[in-house]
Amino acid sequence: MAYVAVKGGEQAILNTHRLISETRRGNQALAELTLAQISAQFGLAVDRVMAEGSIYDRELAALALKQAQGDMIEAIFLLRAYRTTLPRIAASEPVDTSEMAIRRRVSATFKDIPGGQVLGPTYDYTHRLLDFALAAEGLERSQAVVAAAPLDEQVPQVIDLLDSEGLIEEESDDGQEEVFDLTREPMRFPAGRDQRLQNLARGDEGFVLGLAYSTLRGYGHNHPFVGELRLGEVMVEIVPEELGFPVAIAEITVTECQMINQFRGSAEKPPQFTRGYGLTFGHNERKVMAMSLVDRAMRARELGEDVRYPAQDEEFVLSHADNVEANGFVTHFKLPHYVDFQGELQLVRQLRAEHEATREAAQMKEAAE
Amino acid sequence: MSASITTNHNDSGYNFAYLDEQTKRMIRRSLLKALSIPGYQVPFGGREMPLAYGWGTGGIQVTAAVIGPDDRLKVIDQGADDTTNAVSIRRFFETVADVAVTESTEDATIVQTRHRIPETPLKEDQILVYQVPQPEPLKKIDPRETETRKMHAYGEYGAMQVTLYEDIARFGRIAKAYDYPAIVNGRHLMSPSPIPKFDNPKMENNPAIQLFGAGREKRIYAIPPYTSVRSLDFDDHPFEVQSWKGCCALCGSTESYLDEVITDDKGSRMFVCSDTDFCNTRQAEKTATAVADDQASGEEA
Amino acid sequence: MTIQSSTSLRAVTSYDASLKPGFIDPVFDAQAVFRASLLATAYPGRVVSLDRSFTAPRPFSPATAALCLTLMDFETPTWLDHQTSCAEAAQWLGFHCGLAVAEGPMAARFAIVTDPLTMPRLFEFHPGNVEYPDRSTTLIIQVPSLTEGPPTAWTGPGIKTSATVGIGDLPFWFWSDWDLNGELYPRGIDVLFTNGNALMGLPRTITVEA
């Protein structure tokens, strides 16, 4: 009977699982991808999935990418759902990025900086020409030249150099012990900067990038300079209650951006530079730069600027940056809605009938006159 | 770090009902507060679930926090047990909670629903869990939570009444067929979730416990048993529910919410109960009575 | 997939070896006790019995101990009355719940009262704020009886018509304070009474005639 056709079936669902599994594997004559291959050769994809999925684990992120056929948002979603099942063991100490083992570090504000500019691995200076040699397997690569001396263990932040002159706003520890945890608490407005930065770090790269772009095109008042962009490894430490001193539990790769922005000053504050900040797991330069621009834009109210544009509106930005939330809600309209649609059908039919009746009545009246 | 997690990689590492105990405690605390302030949306630290946001994550988290090994779970979407998303959620709980499932409203201890309230009246101690896509009834009046929170705090719902009255001025009626707002316990304006307004009266003075979960928006709210739930209306335009000219083509019910089913490409249609358990039970009863009548008449002859 | 109940990770520090155990089955015991507290809150004025036995540290009744294990942890600053804070129970709460102790009743998400006659007045607990009325104190008050005390008439959400309840040994000001609590609505404190192995809910919505 036709009636059956509108209802799903358990069997049909099981079949979709089998079909997606077949589709994922594709041509069986080809070798299957290993997690190690994904982790090693799709490293930037893995980095984005770790950053927005909020778990630092290359192997899990690689698995998520494999399972999702390379669909980033699906892979991020898989990691997030897995994250839910993990108990919270401890909160780490703040990581100290001045002690980062630097692989890349550039500043746009000074020609030369203490510790030097380190270009590191980047696509910035490649010409975006398809490299047909890569299409062949087993390509021999030339070795990069290693610097004569290692970098200093402590490399000061460029932005701190401006601190001594008072040219840039001072950023100090507010003594707040408890940091807002977006993964455990619902969002709250007005949001603290901790909540905003967490949201941006997990937020969709495309969304944050677009917002950042808007601030540069007049929908905001950003006049940014990259104070410093750095990539490298930092230690994560926790202080176990029974020990009372910090112990290192992991070394992770992070990308950090300190953006310097102009500030014209207010009645209370003299003109000075202000900061925008970005940090994520893994190598995500585009993301941290966009993040630091949007972070600065959202500080508009705090700095006494007009809040006029989308990127400055924290409730708008924070409520829509998360791609797992956005993806779910946008795609849920695939689900059956026929009960509500039936209600709407009835309503529209009723309204149309009434509309028609009123029109006819008016015509009758006109004719009679 | 990786090593400590790898033990959990295989399927055996999940806790009962998926959520860890700390998350359940947090949700449970929110549920108790929700029952204590009927219709008020309690913010909770909603977690990412293995189903997409908008697909019932709020309802799933509430059910996961409530469910135990002695429960019998029924899951419906659009009133039906066999719709795809209902099947998917039911399978989730069968897998992660190893719990008994049922299609019978009567037998269920917990009913998780999307878009309907079962036709069969609920009883005391039964729990109805609603999946809620947008918990804020004032969202269309002001999208900002900072504003809507103030309206709820001071019970300022005038703007909502004005919006509804604009409908009356334009259409001669309140043009809202589902997700029809209601005042709970005489104080809080509440979204009943996108159930048809046909179902609104069932919420009032219901003996069962009604819990609402909005996963993406991270809100939980509740209607305790025997609580007043008044659908918004006006003295000259009282609230009324949908009705149909005909009856269900399968069971003949004239009292249930009917779905319109298009049966061919010429636009022929039939109307059938959206509540499949209600419809199947009535059909079975009709068959049983018919058989009994046949037997009775056979004996007479 | 196999289903298991897992206990949370907790650092074992120098606790007294004679400490009473928590739940035997942390997952299913907590679920059963929560369901009982859900029913108690949904149907105020009803005696809801826990259908399993629990060991409890002094001066807790089994129901009080079970509620603590079910609802409290490091996220819920809890105020303890004098009799609780200097007894075995305080250490037990620290170990099994990882409990954060609140500095005073106004800072407490939960408050545990085992000696009601000496308890603070109800307005000394946090009533929540007008935009977040859920952030109020939930009181767990252990009483000598849920049925034998002076009869009171309860009405409100969760009660079909009216319920007659006899909570024993409450301070003389309790019900007049409760009226004032009702006037704060939607702000206000909520109460779970415990006795032996049973509990009874009194959410802020309930009107009580003493």
PDB file of N, CA and C in Angstrom, chain A residues 154-201:
ATOM      1  N   GLN A 154      64.088  30.346  24.821  1.00  0.00           N
ATOM      2  CA  GLN A 154      63.083  31.371  25.123  1.00  0.00           C
ATOM      3  C   GLN A 154      63.104  32.391  24.002  1.00  0.00           C
ATOM      4  N   VAL A 155      62.002  32.526  23.276  1.00  0.00           N
ATOM      5  CA  VAL A 155      61.945  33.550  22.242  1.00  0.00           C
ATOM      6  C   VAL A 155      60.823  34.513  22.615  1.00  0.00           C
ATOM      7  N   PRO A 156      61.194  35.747  23.015  1.00  0.00           N
ATOM      8  CA  PRO A 156      60.161  36.683  23.486  1.00  0.00           C
ATOM      9  C   PRO A 156      59.176  37.037  22.382  1.00  0.00           C
ATOM     10  N   GLN A 157      57.954  37.358  22.802  1.00  0.00           N
ATOM     11  CA  GLN A 157      56.928  37.781  21.844  1.00  0.00           C
ATOM     12  C   GLN A 157      57.247  39.198  21.379  1.00  0.00           C
ATOM     13  N   VAL A 158      57.169  39.398  20.061  1.00  0.00           N
ATOM     14  CA  VAL A 158      57.441  40.717  19.484  1.00  0.00           C
ATOM     15  C   VAL A 158      56.556  41.777  20.138  1.00  0.00           C
ATOM     16  N   ILE A 159      55.332  41.389  20.350  1.00  0.00           N
ATOM     17  CA  ILE A 159      54.339  42.334  20.845  1.00  0.00           C
ATOM     18  C   ILE A 159      54.726  42.874  22.230  1.00  0.00           C
ATOM     19  N   ASP A 160      55.477  42.067  22.966  1.00  0.00           N
ATOM     20  CA  ASP A 160      55.889  42.501  24.300  1.00  0.00           C
ATOM     21  C   ASP A 160      56.917  43.634  24.233  1.00  0.00           C
ATOM     22  N   LEU A 161      57.604  43.738  23.079  1.00  0.00           N
ATOM     23  CA  LEU A 161      58.590  44.805  22.929  1.00  0.00           C
ATOM     24  C   LEU A 161      57.916  46.169  22.981  1.00  0.00           C
ATOM     25  N   LEU A 162      56.658  46.212  22.530  1.00  0.00           N
ATOM     26  CA  LEU A 162      55.924  47.474  22.531  1.00  0.00           C
ATOM     27  C   LEU A 162      55.418  47.811  23.932  1.00  0.00           C
ATOM     28  N   ASP A 163      55.366  46.783  24.743  1.00  0.00           N
ATOM     29  CA  ASP A 163      54.832  46.918  26.094  1.00  0.00           C
ATOM     30  C   ASP A 163      55.605  47.940  26.916  1.00  0.00           C
ATOM     31  N   SER A 164      56.930  47.895  26.761  1.00  0.00           N
ATOM     32  CA  SER A 164      57.778  48.713  27.617  1.00  0.00           C
ATOM     33  C   SER A 164      57.511  50.207  27.387  1.00  0.00           C
ATOM     34  N   GLU A 165      57.068  50.561  26.201  1.00  0.00           N
ATOM     35  CA  GLU A 165      56.786  51.959  25.896  1.00  0.00           C
ATOM     36  C   GLU A 165      55.334  52.330  26.208  1.00  0.00           C
ATOM     37  N   GLY A 166      54.562  51.312  26.586  1.00  0.00           N
ATOM     38  CA  GLY A 166      53.145  51.586  26.837  1.00  0.00           C
ATOM     39  C   GLY A 166      52.371  51.834  25.559  1.00  0.00           C
ATOM     40  N   LEU A 167      52.947  51.433  24.413  1.00  0.00           N
ATOM     41  CA  LEU A 167      52.293  51.683  23.134  1.00  0.00           C
ATOM     42  C   LEU A 167      51.152  50.708  22.889  1.00  0.00           C
ATOM     43  N   ILE A 168      51.246  49.561  23.550  1.00  0.00           N
ATOM     44  CA  ILE A 168      50.200  48.558  23.360  1.00  0.00           C
ATOM     45  C   ILE A 168      49.534  48.297  24.703  1.00  0.00           C
ATOM     46  N   GLU A 169      48.275  48.015  24.641  1.00  0.00           N
ATOM     47  CA  GLU A 169      47.554  47.793  25.894  1.00  0.00           C
ATOM     48  C   GLU A 169      48.213  46.660  26.678  1.00  0.00           C
ATOM     49  N   GLU A 170      48.214  46.832  27.955  1.00  0.00           N
ATOM     50  CA  GLU A 170      48.838  45.839  28.812  1.00  0.00           C
ATOM     51  C   GLU A 170      47.863  44.674  28.972  1.00  0.00           C
ATOM     52  N   GLU A 171      48.391  43.485  28.946  1.00  0.00           N
ATOM     53  CA  GLU A 171      47.519  42.341  29.185  1.00  0.00           C
ATOM     54  C   GLU A 171      48.054  41.627  30.420  1.00  0.00           C
ATOM     55  N   SER A 172      47.243  41.575  31.440  1.00  0.00           N
ATOM     56  CA  SER A 172      47.759  40.981  32.676  1.00  0.00           C
ATOM     57  C   SER A 172      46.819  39.912  33.184  1.00  0.00           C
ATOM     58  N   ASP A 173      47.342  39.063  34.000  1.00  0.00           N
ATOM     59  CA  ASP A 173      46.586  37.988  34.631  1.00  0.00           C
ATOM     60  C   ASP A 173      45.510  38.620  35.517  1.00  0.00           C
ATOM     61  N   ASP A 174      44.255  38.294  35.241  1.00  0.00           N
ATOM     62  CA  ASP A 174      43.211  38.903  36.069  1.00  0.00           C
ATOM     63  C   ASP A 174      42.974  38.112  37.355  1.00  0.00           C
ATOM     64  N   GLY A 175      43.809  37.112  37.580  1.00  0.00           N
ATOM     65  CA  GLY A 175      43.724  36.356  38.827  1.00  0.00           C
ATOM     66  C   GLY A 175      42.573  35.368  38.865  1.00  0.00           C
ATOM     67  N   GLN A 176      41.808  35.337  37.757  1.00  0.00           N
ATOM     68  CA  GLN A 176      40.646  34.442  37.710  1.00  0.00           C
ATOM     69  C   GLN A 176      41.142  33.001  37.609  1.00  0.00           C
ATOM     70  N   GLU A 177      40.820  32.207  38.613  1.00  0.00           N
ATOM     71  CA  GLU A 177      41.309  30.825  38.642  1.00  0.00           C
ATOM     72  C   GLU A 177      40.522  29.941  37.670  1.00  0.00           C
ATOM     73  N   GLU A 178      39.204  30.082  37.756  1.00  0.00           N
ATOM     74  CA  GLU A 178      38.338  29.235  36.941  1.00  0.00           C
ATOM     75  C   GLU A 178      38.170  29.842  35.553  1.00  0.00           C
ATOM     76  N   VAL A 179      38.551  29.119  34.536  1.00  0.00           N
ATOM     77  CA  VAL A 179      38.360  29.584  33.173  1.00  0.00           C
ATOM     78  C   VAL A 179      37.038  29.008  32.670  1.00  0.00           C
ATOM     79  N   PHE A 180      36.293  29.825  31.962  1.00  0.00           N
ATOM     80  CA  PHE A 180      35.026  29.355  31.387  1.00  0.00           C
ATOM     81  C   PHE A 180      35.308  28.148  30.493  1.00  0.00           C
ATOM     82  N   ASP A 181      34.468  27.135  30.580  1.00  0.00           N
ATOM     83  CA  ASP A 181      34.676  25.936  29.770  1.00  0.00           C
ATOM     84  C   ASP A 181      33.448  25.696  28.890  1.00  0.00           C
ATOM     85  N   LEU A 182      33.607  26.069  27.638  1.00  0.00           N
ATOM     86  CA  LEU A 182      32.515  25.981  26.676  1.00  0.00           C
ATOM     87  C   LEU A 182      32.037  24.543  26.449  1.00  0.00           C
ATOM     88  N   THR A 183      32.919  23.582  26.728  1.00  0.00           N
ATOM     89  CA  THR A 183      32.525  22.198  26.488  1.00  0.00           C
ATOM     90  C   THR A 183      31.701  21.649  27.652  1.00  0.00           C
ATOM     91  N   ARG A 184      31.616  22.417  28.739  1.00  0.00           N
ATOM     92  CA  ARG A 184      30.875  21.929  29.893  1.00  0.00           C
ATOM     93  C   ARG A 184      29.750  22.864  30.304  1.00  0.00           C
ATOM     94  N   GLU A 185      29.794  24.111  29.835  1.00  0.00           N
ATOM     95  CA  GLU A 185      28.769  25.076  30.233  1.00  0.00           C
ATOM     96  C   GLU A 185      28.118  25.643  28.980  1.00  0.00           C
ATOM     97  N   PRO A 186      26.832  25.972  29.068  1.00  0.00           N
ATOM     98  CA  PRO A 186      26.198  26.623  27.916  1.00  0.00           C
ATOM     99  C   PRO A 186      26.725  28.042  27.770  1.00  0.00           C
ATOM    100  N   MET A 187      26.619  28.606  26.587  1.00  0.00           N
ATOM    101  CA  MET A 187      27.104  29.969  26.381  1.00  0.00           C
ATOM    102  C   MET A 187      26.294  30.949  27.201  1.00  0.00           C
ATOM    103  N   ARG A 188      26.961  32.016  27.558  1.00  0.00           N
ATOM    104  CA  ARG A 188      26.349  33.017  28.406  1.00  0.00           C
ATOM    105  C   ARG A 188      26.624  34.379  27.785  1.00  0.00           C
ATOM    106  N   PHE A 189      25.655  35.277  27.840  1.00  0.00           N
ATOM    107  CA  PHE A 189      25.871  36.623  27.307  1.00  0.00           C
ATOM    108  C   PHE A 189      25.581  37.657  28.373  1.00  0.00           C
ATOM    109  N   PRO A 190      26.365  38.733  28.495  1.00  0.00           N
ATOM    110  CA  PRO A 190      27.566  38.994  27.708  1.00  0.00           C
ATOM    111  C   PRO A 190      28.669  37.990  28.033  1.00  0.00           C
ATOM    112  N   ALA A 191      29.462  37.658  27.020  1.00  0.00           N
ATOM    113  CA  ALA A 191      30.469  36.611  27.170  1.00  0.00           C
ATOM    114  C   ALA A 191      31.796  37.221  27.602  1.00  0.00           C
ATOM    115  N   GLY A 192      32.525  36.474  28.397  1.00  0.00           N
ATOM    116  CA  GLY A 192      33.883  36.871  28.735  1.00  0.00           C
ATOM    117  C   GLY A 192      34.801  36.555  27.556  1.00  0.00           C
ATOM    118  N   ARG A 193      36.018  37.092  27.610  1.00  0.00           N
ATOM    119  CA  ARG A 193      36.925  36.849  26.491  1.00  0.00           C
ATOM    120  C   ARG A 193      37.329  35.378  26.424  1.00  0.00           C
ATOM    121  N   ASP A 194      37.391  34.722  27.588  1.00  0.00           N
ATOM    122  CA  ASP A 194      37.727  33.293  27.587  1.00  0.00           C
ATOM    123  C   ASP A 194      36.699  32.490  26.785  1.00  0.00           C
ATOM    124  N   GLN A 195      35.418  32.818  27.011  1.00  0.00           N
ATOM    125  CA  GLN A 195      34.354  32.126  26.279  1.00  0.00           C
ATOM    126  C   GLN A 195      34.425  32.448  24.776  1.00  0.00           C
ATOM    127  N   ARG A 196      34.708  33.708  24.459  1.00  0.00           N
ATOM    128  CA  ARG A 196      34.763  34.099  23.048  1.00  0.00           C
ATOM    129  C   ARG A 196      35.911  33.398  22.330  1.00  0.00           C
ATOM    130  N   LEU A 197      37.081  33.378  22.981  1.00  0.00           N
ATOM    131  CA  LEU A 197      38.241  32.760  22.334  1.00  0.00           C
ATOM    132  C   LEU A 197      38.036  31.255  22.156  1.00  0.00           C
ATOM    133  N   GLN A 198      37.436  30.613  23.148  1.00  0.00           N
ATOM    134  CA  GLN A 198      37.176  29.169  23.003  1.00  0.00           C
ATOM    135  C   GLN A 198      36.235  28.911  21.837  1.00  0.00           C
ATOM    136  N   ASN A 199      35.211  29.731  21.767  1.00  0.00           N
ATOM    137  CA  ASN A 199      34.241  29.565  20.694  1.00  0.00           C
ATOM    138  C   ASN A 199      34.905  29.750  19.329  1.00  0.00           C
ATOM    139  N   LEU A 200      35.752  30.774  19.212  1.00  0.00           N
ATOM    140  CA  LEU A 200      36.418  31.019  17.926  1.00  0.00           C
ATOM    141  C   LEU A 200      37.396  29.900  17.596  1.00  0.00           C
ATOM    142  N   ALA A 201      38.121  29.408  18.603  1.00  0.00           N
ATOM    143  CA  ALA A 201      39.102  28.347  18.351  1.00  0.00           C
ATOM    144  C   ALA A 201      38.419  27.098  17.816  1.00  0.00           C
TER     145      ALA A 201
END
